[in-house]
Amino acid sequence: MLAKSTTPNPSTVLGRQLGDELRRLREAAELTTAQAAEALDCTKGKISRIENGRVAVRLPDLTAMLHAYGATDTELRDRLSELARKANRRRRQGWWNEYGSVLADTYRDYIALEAMAGTIHTFQAQLVPGLLQTPEYTRAVTVASRQWQTADEIEKFVQVRLARQERLTGDSPLHLWAVLSEAVLLQQVGGPDVMKGQLAQLLAASEQSNVTIQVLPFSHGAHASMFGPYVVLGFPEEAALDVVLADNPTGSMWFERETEVARYQELFDAARTSALSPVESLAVIRHRAKEHRA
């Protein structure tokens, strides 16, 4: 059985109400998001995500914000504290929390943000993006990772990945733009039959108006994104800041400072400019798919 639908937006009404009130208090104190971030010793991105209702507001952070904004009214402080508690309880009801036993904290955070994102730009050096994987491909990757030992853990992880893919459909689908190294098409994940199905899935996904796939061929030589895969998440709210999740040999790291995010946006722009066009890319994928049918 698949996980619950990812369609409902986990940025609850309560979270947005709290964020709106905090924004009004900040503006009344005549503080910019940068000044608020400095007062709380955090990033501007965190302030933006709190005000847009995209992340939980811990009570210590709320207390620090109210102090920085000069909000001394006891009734107001009590009301916002209770609103934060209710919003956080609602947020913990996200479908992915049911799979906490097989999901690392970073991955849970990523799924929560992905559920609210409007766009995703990703470069992948070795693997098909999770949003485009077939169940068989996901299962092969999960087994190879050796992070999950039992058949039940593996199947739960596969269910999570399939549930995430619902973000590409529905009334407000996510816009996905993926640049894939040619190695992604050649790596025999799960063997020829699994790859045959996976390449067919890429071709089918490319027919969706909200999905763009490009291939960066080996023949184009060295490029700036060779160091590893990354994902740039963009959000629909006005003034919302993008965030980046990048993989490295020791794990995954979030980047949210404007200069860091801008660097990854530049990397992605360079990758998609160097890659084959979407039409040319699909021709390459079809060619590889035919090789598996031979």
XYZ file of N, CA and C in Angstrom, residues 7-265:
777
model
N -0.564 15.445 -1.607
C -1.207 16.639 -2.149
C -1.490 17.716 -1.110
N -2.063 17.394 0.078
C -2.333 18.460 1.040
C -1.053 19.172 1.438
N -1.105 20.502 1.487
C 0.062 21.297 1.827
C 0.266 21.299 3.333
N 1.453 20.830 3.800
C 1.674 20.763 5.246
C 1.902 22.114 5.887
N 2.047 23.166 5.070
C 2.150 24.509 5.647
C 0.745 24.916 6.059
N 0.383 24.560 7.283
C -0.991 24.678 7.739
C -1.443 26.118 7.867
N -2.748 26.268 7.949
C -3.327 27.590 8.163
C -2.782 28.207 9.443
N -2.634 27.387 10.471
C -2.119 27.898 11.741
C -0.692 28.411 11.588
N 0.131 27.673 10.851
C 1.503 28.097 10.633
C 1.581 29.401 9.876
N 0.724 29.557 8.902
C 0.707 30.801 8.131
C 0.195 31.966 8.986
N -0.782 31.689 9.822
C -1.284 32.744 10.702
C -0.172 33.248 11.618
N 0.573 32.315 12.192
C 1.672 32.690 13.070
C 2.729 33.470 12.300
N 3.067 32.988 11.111
C 4.067 33.674 10.304
C 3.646 35.087 9.929
N 2.355 35.237 9.587
C 1.844 36.572 9.228
C 1.953 37.532 10.413
N 1.613 37.031 11.588
C 1.678 37.902 12.769
C 3.123 38.280 13.088
N 4.025 37.358 12.960
C 5.428 37.649 13.225
C 5.985 38.635 12.189
N 5.533 38.507 10.955
C 5.971 39.458 9.935
C 5.483 40.865 10.278
N 4.226 40.956 10.678
C 3.679 42.278 11.019
C 4.433 42.892 12.216
N 4.766 42.068 13.190
C 5.512 42.570 14.347
C 6.915 43.035 13.934
N 7.533 42.280 13.050
C 8.870 42.678 12.585
C 8.814 44.000 11.833
N 7.824 44.109 10.937
C 7.703 45.339 10.161
C 7.353 46.522 11.053
N 6.525 46.286 12.084
C 6.177 47.369 13.014
C 7.412 47.833 13.786
N 8.353 46.900 14.010
C 9.601 47.246 14.694
C 10.618 47.850 13.726
N 10.209 47.937 12.441
C 11.063 48.511 11.392
C 12.385 47.756 11.265
N 12.267 46.430 11.282
C 13.423 45.568 11.092
C 13.306 44.836 9.762
N 14.392 44.719 9.035
C 14.420 43.896 7.830
C 14.610 42.441 8.239
N 14.412 41.519 7.292
C 14.641 40.108 7.605
C 16.114 39.881 7.961
N 17.013 40.625 7.321
C 18.437 40.493 7.634
C 18.731 40.946 9.068
N 18.104 42.031 9.485
C 18.312 42.523 10.854
C 17.713 41.560 11.868
N 16.551 41.004 11.542
C 15.930 40.026 12.436
C 16.808 38.786 12.561
N 17.377 38.345 11.435
C 18.253 37.177 11.444
C 19.485 37.434 12.304
N 20.018 38.643 12.221
C 21.191 38.984 13.026
C 20.841 38.976 14.515
N 19.660 39.466 14.835
C 19.239 39.500 16.240
C 19.054 38.093 16.801
N 18.612 37.168 15.955
C 18.372 35.795 16.409
C 19.570 34.880 16.169
N 20.638 35.432 15.560
C 21.826 34.654 15.234
C 21.461 33.459 14.355
N 20.682 33.739 13.300
C 20.311 32.710 12.345
C 20.438 33.299 10.947
N 19.947 32.583 9.953
C 20.032 33.080 8.589
C 18.761 33.823 8.195
N 18.893 34.671 7.184
C 17.743 35.364 6.630
C 16.721 34.360 6.086
N 17.236 33.246 5.555
C 16.342 32.219 5.012
C 15.436 31.630 6.069
N 15.956 31.453 7.279
C 15.130 30.891 8.350
C 13.997 31.838 8.701
N 14.283 33.144 8.787
C 13.234 34.124 9.071
C 12.165 34.080 7.987
N 12.603 33.996 6.737
C 11.656 33.940 5.619
C 10.765 32.713 5.699
N 11.354 31.552 6.012
C 10.567 30.321 6.064
C 9.590 30.328 7.238
N 9.995 30.944 8.358
C 9.080 31.072 9.500
C 7.894 31.944 9.110
N 8.168 33.075 8.476
C 7.093 34.003 8.123
C 6.174 33.461 7.039
N 6.694 32.542 6.214
C 5.868 31.926 5.186
C 5.194 30.645 5.670
N 5.417 30.302 6.953
C 4.769 29.132 7.519
C 5.327 27.820 7.049
N 6.576 27.819 6.551
C 7.136 26.601 5.982
C 7.897 25.749 6.994
N 8.244 26.323 8.128
C 8.963 25.548 9.143
C 8.316 25.759 10.503
N 8.535 24.802 11.376
C 8.019 24.933 12.736
C 8.776 26.034 13.469
N 8.083 26.721 14.379
C 8.702 27.764 15.191
C 8.862 27.218 16.609
N 10.096 26.927 16.985
C 10.338 26.456 18.346
C 10.078 27.596 19.323
N 9.576 27.242 20.495
C 9.224 28.278 21.469
C 10.410 29.167 21.855
N 11.644 28.632 22.004
C 12.771 29.530 22.287
C 12.991 30.549 21.164
N 12.823 30.107 19.904
C 12.969 31.041 18.777
C 11.858 32.084 18.805
N 10.642 31.643 19.129
C 9.521 32.583 19.198
C 9.777 33.623 20.281
N 10.246 33.182 21.426
C 10.542 34.116 22.518
C 11.601 35.131 22.098
N 12.636 34.643 21.400
C 13.706 35.533 20.947
C 13.187 36.534 19.920
N 12.305 36.095 19.040
C 11.746 36.991 18.023
C 10.890 38.070 18.672
N 10.036 37.666 19.595
C 9.166 38.632 20.258
C 9.983 39.660 21.032
N 11.075 39.207 21.638
C 11.956 40.138 22.354
C 12.607 41.107 21.372
N 13.109 40.575 20.250
C 13.764 41.424 19.255
C 12.802 42.439 18.656
N 11.518 42.062 18.560
C 10.524 42.946 17.954
C 9.873 43.879 18.970
N 10.279 43.772 20.223
C 9.733 44.651 21.243
C 8.298 44.352 21.608
N 7.878 43.094 21.410
C 6.504 42.697 21.731
C 6.451 42.270 23.196
N 6.000 43.157 24.050
C 6.007 42.896 25.495
C 4.634 42.566 26.060
N 3.592 42.726 25.252
C 2.241 42.473 25.732
C 2.087 41.000 26.104
N 1.752 40.739 27.364
C 1.658 39.362 27.855
C 0.584 38.563 27.131
N -0.563 39.173 26.893
C -1.651 38.470 26.213
C -1.238 38.077 24.803
N -0.572 38.985 24.095
C -0.103 38.690 22.743
C 0.910 37.548 22.757
N 1.862 37.606 23.670
C 2.893 36.578 23.740
C 2.293 35.213 24.052
N 1.321 35.169 24.971
C 0.674 33.905 25.318
C -0.117 33.356 24.125
N -0.808 34.255 23.416
C -1.616 33.808 22.279
C -0.734 33.239 21.164
N 0.385 33.890 20.869
C 1.270 33.406 19.811
C 1.981 32.121 20.233
N 2.285 31.984 21.505
C 2.904 30.743 21.985
C 1.959 29.567 21.819
N 0.695 29.772 22.141
C -0.285 28.706 21.972
C -0.508 28.396 20.492
N -0.488 29.428 19.662
C -0.639 29.228 18.217
C 0.533 28.405 17.687
N 1.751 28.684 18.180
C 2.929 27.922 17.755
C 2.799 26.466 18.168
N 2.314 26.216 19.390
C 2.155 24.830 19.851
C 1.161 24.071 18.971
N 0.041 24.706 18.645
C -0.962 24.053 17.807
C -0.436 23.804 16.395
N 0.266 24.795 15.839
C 0.810 24.646 14.485
C 1.826 23.514 14.427
N 2.646 23.399 15.464
C 3.664 22.348 15.492
C 3.039 20.968 15.618
N 1.937 20.875 16.384
C 1.240 19.590 16.479
C 0.667 19.201 15.123
N 0.088 20.160 14.410
C -0.446 19.875 13.083
C 0.664 19.431 12.125
N 1.819 20.111 12.215
C 2.911 19.819 11.306
C 3.446 18.398 11.491
N 3.394 17.933 12.727
C 3.879 16.574 12.994
C 2.956 15.512 12.416
N 1.818 15.921 11.863
C 0.886 14.973 11.268
C 1.173 14.723 9.791
N 2.248 15.333 9.236
C 2.612 15.097 7.845
C 2.792 13.608 7.581
N 2.347 13.125 6.417
C 2.347 11.690 6.144
C 3.720 11.056 6.309
N 4.798 11.800 6.026
C 6.147 11.244 6.091
C 6.575 10.894 7.511
N 5.931 11.507 8.507
C 6.302 11.204 9.891
C 5.932 9.776 10.286
N 5.032 9.163 9.516
C 4.687 7.771 9.781
C 5.839 6.834 9.427
N 6.823 7.352 8.683
C 7.935 6.527 8.229
C 9.239 6.936 8.909
N 9.120 7.493 10.111
C 10.292 7.971 10.827
C 11.348 6.904 11.052
N 10.941 5.646 11.114
C 11.900 4.571 11.390
C 12.856 4.331 10.234
N 12.494 4.779 9.026
C 13.354 4.542 7.864
C 13.839 5.836 7.218
N 13.470 6.993 7.791
C 13.854 8.271 7.202
C 14.763 9.043 8.152
N 15.892 9.476 7.647
C 16.770 10.336 8.418
C 16.128 11.713 8.567
N 16.549 12.458 9.571
C 15.965 13.777 9.815
C 16.106 14.688 8.599
N 17.258 14.659 7.941
C 17.476 15.510 6.768
C 16.495 15.171 5.659
N 16.239 13.871 5.474
C 15.323 13.456 4.414
C 13.895 13.859 4.747
N 13.495 13.753 6.020
C 12.152 14.190 6.419
C 11.990 15.692 6.181
N 13.026 16.451 6.539
C 12.980 17.897 6.304
C 12.858 18.190 4.813
N 13.582 17.417 4.021
C 13.533 17.635 2.576
C 12.134 17.359 2.027
N 11.527 16.265 2.446
C 10.190 15.924 1.956
C 9.181 17.009 2.327
N 9.292 17.522 3.552
C 8.377 18.578 3.987
C 8.514 19.820 3.108
N 9.740 20.200 2.783
C 9.950 21.366 1.923
C 9.543 21.080 0.484
N 9.827 19.870 0.015
C 9.441 19.476 -1.336
C 7.926 19.554 -1.511
N 7.193 19.200 -0.453
C 5.737 19.228 -0.509
C 5.197 20.640 -0.671
N 5.998 21.639 -0.320
C 5.569 23.032 -0.402
C 6.218 23.787 -1.550
N 7.225 23.199 -2.176
C 7.962 23.887 -3.228
C 7.122 24.052 -4.492
N 7.441 25.084 -5.250
C 6.801 25.284 -6.546
C 7.668 24.781 -7.678
N 8.999 24.846 -7.495
C 9.943 24.398 -8.516
C 11.083 23.625 -7.872
N 11.618 22.691 -8.632
C 12.836 22.002 -8.236
C 13.758 21.955 -9.445
N 14.974 22.446 -9.261
C 16.025 22.333 -10.263
C 17.087 21.415 -9.679
N 17.432 20.348 -10.379
C 18.367 19.392 -9.821
C 19.373 18.919 -10.854
N 20.611 18.738 -10.410
C 21.631 18.068 -11.217
C 21.941 16.743 -10.543
N 21.956 15.674 -11.338
C 22.236 14.343 -10.805
C 23.388 13.721 -11.583
N 24.411 13.301 -10.848
C 25.613 12.775 -11.480
C 25.556 11.265 -11.701
N 24.786 10.533 -10.886
C 24.839 9.072 -10.945
C 23.466 8.408 -10.939
N 22.472 9.051 -10.333
C 21.171 8.412 -10.149
C 20.038 9.224 -10.765
N 18.989 8.538 -11.159
C 17.751 9.189 -11.577
C 17.155 9.890 -10.358
N 16.656 11.116 -10.500
C 16.032 11.797 -9.359
C 14.897 10.956 -8.770
N 14.756 11.027 -7.452
C 13.737 10.218 -6.793
C 12.340 10.440 -7.330
N 12.012 11.652 -7.737
C 10.678 11.961 -8.252
C 10.389 11.262 -9.575
N 11.419 10.717 -10.223
C 11.245 10.083 -11.535
C 11.580 8.598 -11.524
N 11.873 8.036 -10.362
C 12.285 6.644 -10.292
C 11.105 5.677 -10.351
N 11.333 4.522 -10.951
C 10.352 3.442 -10.900
C 10.515 2.714 -9.563
N 9.506 1.957 -9.148
C 9.646 1.193 -7.892
C 10.828 0.231 -7.931
N 11.040 -0.411 -9.071
C 12.127 -1.383 -9.183
C 13.497 -0.706 -9.058
N 13.618 0.472 -9.661
C 14.864 1.232 -9.593
C 15.121 1.682 -8.155
N 14.090 2.220 -7.521
C 14.226 2.650 -6.126
C 14.622 1.490 -5.237
N 14.001 0.351 -5.459
C 14.298 -0.820 -4.630
C 15.765 -1.233 -4.798
N 16.260 -1.215 -6.031
C 17.651 -1.591 -6.282
C 18.614 -0.618 -5.612
N 18.303 0.680 -5.679
C 19.144 1.690 -5.038
C 19.129 1.506 -3.523
N 17.966 1.236 -2.980
C 17.820 1.083 -1.533
C 18.601 -0.123 -1.023
N 18.512 -1.222 -1.739
C 19.260 -2.425 -1.347
C 20.762 -2.160 -1.411
N 21.204 -1.496 -2.487
C 22.632 -1.246 -2.674
C 23.201 -0.304 -1.614
N 22.360 0.585 -1.088
C 22.833 1.562 -0.110
C 23.223 0.925 1.218
N 22.632 -0.223 1.535
C 22.884 -0.966 2.774
C 22.516 -0.174 4.031
N 21.722 0.856 3.868
C 21.252 1.603 5.037
C 20.033 0.945 5.662
N 19.309 0.170 4.871
C 18.113 -0.499 5.363
C 18.326 -1.995 5.189
N 18.078 -2.747 6.257
C 18.471 -4.148 6.280
C 17.327 -5.111 5.973
N 16.140 -4.841 6.515
C 15.046 -5.798 6.371
C 14.197 -5.479 5.149
N 13.479 -6.500 4.696
C 12.595 -6.321 3.545
C 11.517 -5.285 3.847
N 11.040 -5.255 5.096
C 10.004 -4.297 5.473
C 10.533 -2.863 5.403
N 11.752 -2.633 5.871
C 12.343 -1.295 5.812
C 12.526 -0.847 4.372
N 12.979 -1.751 3.539
C 13.194 -1.421 2.125
C 11.884 -1.045 1.456
N 10.833 -1.830 1.700
C 9.546 -1.551 1.068
C 8.946 -0.242 1.568
N 9.148 0.075 2.839
C 8.649 1.353 3.359
C 9.339 2.521 2.661
N 10.646 2.390 2.445
C 11.374 3.459 1.764
C 10.885 3.615 0.326
N 10.608 2.496 -0.336
C 10.061 2.550 -1.699
C 8.707 3.259 -1.688
N 7.859 2.966 -0.718
C 6.551 3.609 -0.608
C 6.687 5.120 -0.439
N 7.654 5.532 0.367
C 7.871 6.973 0.567
C 8.224 7.638 -0.757
N 9.113 7.019 -1.498
C 9.538 7.632 -2.761
C 8.383 7.702 -3.757
N 7.567 6.689 -3.792
C 6.420 6.707 -4.703
C 5.402 7.767 -4.281
N 5.194 7.909 -2.984
C 4.261 8.919 -2.497
C 4.756 10.320 -2.851
N 6.055 10.534 -2.771
C 6.620 11.841 -3.136
C 6.288 12.205 -4.583
N 6.199 11.211 -5.447
C 5.996 11.476 -6.866
C 4.638 12.085 -7.180
N 3.723 12.038 -6.216
C 2.420 12.666 -6.432
C 2.541 14.182 -6.564
N 3.678 14.741 -6.161
C 3.882 16.182 -6.310
C 3.959 16.603 -7.776
N 4.164 15.652 -8.668
C 4.254 15.979 -10.091
C 2.892 15.967 -10.773
N 1.851 15.642 -10.031
C 0.507 15.601 -10.593
C -0.426 16.413 -9.706
N -1.680 16.468 -10.070
C -2.653 17.181 -9.252
C -2.917 18.588 -9.745
N -3.629 19.360 -8.924
C -4.043 20.701 -9.318
C -2.894 21.708 -9.349
N -1.942 21.569 -8.456
C -0.800 22.497 -8.399
C 0.487 21.686 -8.420
N 0.810 21.087 -9.573
C 1.976 20.207 -9.624
C 3.289 20.967 -9.521
N 4.247 20.293 -8.981
C 5.601 20.814 -8.887
C 6.210 20.883 -10.290
N 6.989 21.916 -10.553
C 7.718 22.021 -11.824
C 9.134 21.504 -11.604
N 9.460 20.410 -12.265
C 10.754 19.756 -12.095
C 11.606 19.940 -13.341
N 12.842 20.415 -13.138
C 13.815 20.538 -14.228
C 15.051 19.773 -13.785
N 15.332 18.675 -14.466
C 16.430 17.800 -14.077
C 17.479 17.733 -15.179
N 18.724 17.974 -14.805
C 19.861 17.779 -15.693
C 20.590 16.526 -15.217
N 20.711 15.534 -16.099
C 21.301 14.253 -15.744
C 22.612 14.051 -16.480
N 23.643 13.675 -15.743
C 24.866 13.243 -16.403
C 24.563 12.007 -17.232
N 25.273 11.834 -18.332
C 25.071 10.654 -19.168
C 25.292 9.370 -18.368
N 26.077 9.462 -17.304
C 26.327 8.289 -16.463
C 25.041 7.740 -15.869
N 24.067 8.598 -15.638
C 22.780 8.162 -15.075
C 22.118 7.151 -16.000
N 22.269 7.338 -17.306
C 21.644 6.444 -18.283
C 22.417 5.145 -18.452
N 23.701 5.174 -18.130
C 24.556 4.019 -18.368
C 24.738 3.125 -17.149
N 24.591 3.693 -15.958
C 24.747 2.902 -14.737
C 23.662 1.832 -14.677
N 24.062 0.575 -14.606
C 23.096 -0.524 -14.660
C 22.490 -0.792 -13.282
N 21.687 0.121 -12.809
C 21.024 -0.027 -11.514
C 19.943 -1.103 -11.631
N 20.116 -2.184 -10.896
C 19.124 -3.255 -10.916
C 19.204 -4.176 -12.110
N 20.089 -3.906 -13.062
C 20.227 -4.744 -14.244
C 19.474 -4.210 -15.450
N 19.642 -4.844 -16.607
C 19.059 -4.364 -17.872
C 17.539 -4.190 -17.845
N 16.832 -5.134 -17.249
C 15.363 -5.036 -17.251
C 14.883 -3.846 -16.440
N 15.499 -3.620 -15.293
C 15.120 -2.476 -14.462
C 15.435 -1.175 -15.189
N 16.596 -1.119 -15.841
C 16.978 0.096 -16.563
C 16.068 0.333 -17.768
N 15.638 -0.726 -18.402
C 14.704 -0.583 -19.522
C 13.430 0.103 -19.050
N 12.884 -0.338 -17.928
C 11.682 0.285 -17.382
C 11.930 1.702 -16.912
N 13.120 1.941 -16.345
C 13.425 3.280 -15.845
C 13.566 4.295 -16.980
N 14.209 3.907 -18.050
C 14.347 4.810 -19.197
C 12.985 5.089 -19.830
N 12.134 4.079 -19.856
C 10.772 4.294 -20.365
C 10.023 5.279 -19.472
N 10.273 5.200 -18.158
C 9.638 6.123 -17.219
C 10.107 7.559 -17.471
N 11.389 7.742 -17.753
C 11.901 9.082 -18.062
C 11.233 9.643 -19.309
N 11.069 8.809 -20.317
C 10.418 9.262 -21.546
C 8.962 9.648 -21.290
N 8.272 8.849 -20.474
C 6.871 9.138 -20.163
C 6.755 10.422 -19.352
N 7.636 10.599 -18.375
C 7.590 11.789 -17.529
C 7.843 13.049 -18.331
N 8.707 12.943 -19.344
C 9.052 14.120 -20.146
C 7.869 14.664 -20.933
N 6.822 13.862 -21.073
C 5.633 14.314 -21.783
C 4.778 15.246 -20.944
N 5.040 15.291 -19.628
C 4.311 16.209 -18.754
C 4.846 17.618 -18.943
N 3.949 18.581 -19.009
C 4.350 19.966 -19.249
C 5.171 20.555 -18.113
N 5.070 19.959 -16.930
C 5.794 20.489 -15.768
C 7.106 19.755 -15.501
N 7.538 18.913 -16.437
C 8.784 18.171 -16.277
C 9.705 18.431 -17.468
N 10.930 18.844 -17.192
C 11.958 19.043 -18.213
C 13.162 18.193 -17.860
N 13.634 17.414 -18.820
C 14.796 16.543 -18.601
C 15.849 16.848 -19.657
N 17.080 17.052 -19.197
C 18.206 17.250 -20.098
C 19.326 16.289 -19.729
N 20.095 15.891 -20.736
C 21.235 15.006 -20.534
C 22.516 15.783 -20.816
N 23.463 15.677 -19.891
C 24.778 16.297 -20.071
C 25.742 15.187 -20.485
N 26.114 15.133 -21.770
C 26.909 14.008 -22.274
C 28.375 14.063 -21.860
N 29.001 12.897 -21.844
C 30.425 12.814 -21.530
C 31.258 13.659 -22.488
N 30.814 13.732 -23.732
C 31.588 14.428 -24.759
C 31.757 15.913 -24.480
N 30.944 16.470 -23.585
C 31.060 17.889 -23.259
C 32.147 18.169 -22.232
N 32.811 17.105 -21.783
C 33.989 17.274 -20.946
C 33.699 17.749 -19.528
N 34.717 18.406 -18.932
C 34.603 18.854 -17.545
C 33.554 19.956 -17.413
N 32.882 19.976 -16.262
C 31.888 21.014 -16.005
C 31.834 21.290 -14.510
N 31.233 22.408 -14.133
C 31.289 22.892 -12.747
C 30.508 22.026 -11.765
N 29.566 21.208 -12.266
C 28.735 20.408 -11.359
C 29.277 18.993 -11.145
N 30.491 18.742 -11.587
C 31.045 17.392 -11.490
C 31.234 16.920 -10.051
N 31.274 17.870 -9.100
C 31.576 17.497 -7.713
C 30.469 16.694 -7.066
N 29.244 16.749 -7.567
C 28.195 15.956 -6.956
C 26.804 16.502 -7.196
N 25.784 15.732 -6.819
C 24.390 16.126 -7.064
C 23.903 17.190 -6.098
N 22.900 17.933 -6.525
C 22.282 18.945 -5.675
C 20.868 19.220 -6.151
N 20.075 19.796 -5.254
C 18.686 20.147 -5.544
C 18.448 21.574 -5.075
N 17.885 22.400 -5.945
C 17.517 23.768 -5.591
C 15.994 23.829 -5.533
N 15.446 24.109 -4.343
C 14.003 24.184 -4.163
C 13.557 25.636 -4.166
N 12.578 25.953 -5.014
C 12.001 27.292 -5.070
C 10.571 27.265 -4.581
N 10.131 28.359 -3.976
C 8.806 28.406 -3.356
C 7.964 29.522 -3.969
N 6.653 29.318 -4.030
C 5.775 30.257 -4.732
C 5.502 31.564 -4.004
N 5.734 31.603 -2.693
C 5.390 32.820 -1.957
C 6.295 33.979 -2.359
N 5.710 35.148 -2.406
C 6.480 36.338 -2.722
C 7.561 36.537 -1.665
N 8.751 36.830 -2.115
C 9.908 37.094 -1.263
C 10.437 35.847 -0.561
N 9.897 34.672 -0.900
C 10.422 33.447 -0.308
C 11.804 33.158 -0.877
N 12.682 32.624 -0.050
C 14.043 32.354 -0.473
C 14.212 30.884 -0.832
N 14.953 30.619 -1.914
C 15.241 29.250 -2.299
C 16.185 28.615 -1.280
N 16.184 27.280 -1.245
C 17.129 26.547 -0.417
C 17.737 25.438 -1.263
N 18.907 24.950 -0.840
C 19.637 23.941 -1.597
C 19.963 22.764 -0.686
N 19.809 21.546 -1.222
C 20.287 20.349 -0.553
C 21.339 19.731 -1.460
N 22.558 19.598 -0.951
C 23.655 19.048 -1.744
C 24.240 17.835 -1.041
N 24.596 16.825 -1.828
C 25.191 15.610 -1.284
C 26.704 15.702 -1.333
N 27.333 15.081 -0.353
C 28.785 14.968 -0.348
C 29.147 13.615 0.254
N 30.428 13.243 0.249
C 30.798 11.898 0.710
C 30.384 11.571 2.142
N 30.151 12.578 2.969
C 29.807 12.313 4.369
C 28.326 12.521 4.675
N 27.521 12.853 3.671
C 26.101 13.056 3.914
C 25.538 14.191 3.072
N 24.449 14.774 3.543
C 23.784 15.861 2.828
C 23.853 17.133 3.667
N 23.913 18.273 2.979
C 23.998 19.551 3.666
C 22.993 20.532 3.087
N 22.374 21.319 3.981
C 21.481 22.391 3.557
C 22.284 23.672 3.366
N 21.922 24.430 2.331
C 22.484 25.762 2.118
C 21.325 26.731 1.947
N 21.348 27.833 2.683
C 20.233 28.767 2.625
C 20.654 30.227 2.557
N 21.928 30.509 2.770
C 22.365 31.895 2.642
C 22.283 32.304 1.180
N 21.915 33.556 0.938
C 21.680 34.014 -0.421
C 22.878 33.786 -1.333
N 24.085 34.029 -0.814
C 25.277 33.840 -1.642
C 25.486 32.371 -1.982
N 25.192 31.478 -1.036
C 25.352 30.050 -1.283
C 24.328 29.557 -2.302
N 23.070 29.953 -2.105
C 22.016 29.539 -3.029
C 22.283 30.093 -4.420
N 22.725 31.337 -4.498
C 23.024 31.954 -5.796
C 24.113 31.173 -6.526
N 25.088 30.668 -5.776
C 26.155 29.876 -6.391
C 25.595 28.610 -7.019
N 24.704 27.933 -6.329
C 24.110 26.713 -6.884
C 23.186 27.025 -8.056
N 22.503 28.142 -8.005
C 21.681 28.540 -9.146
C 22.550 28.775 -10.369
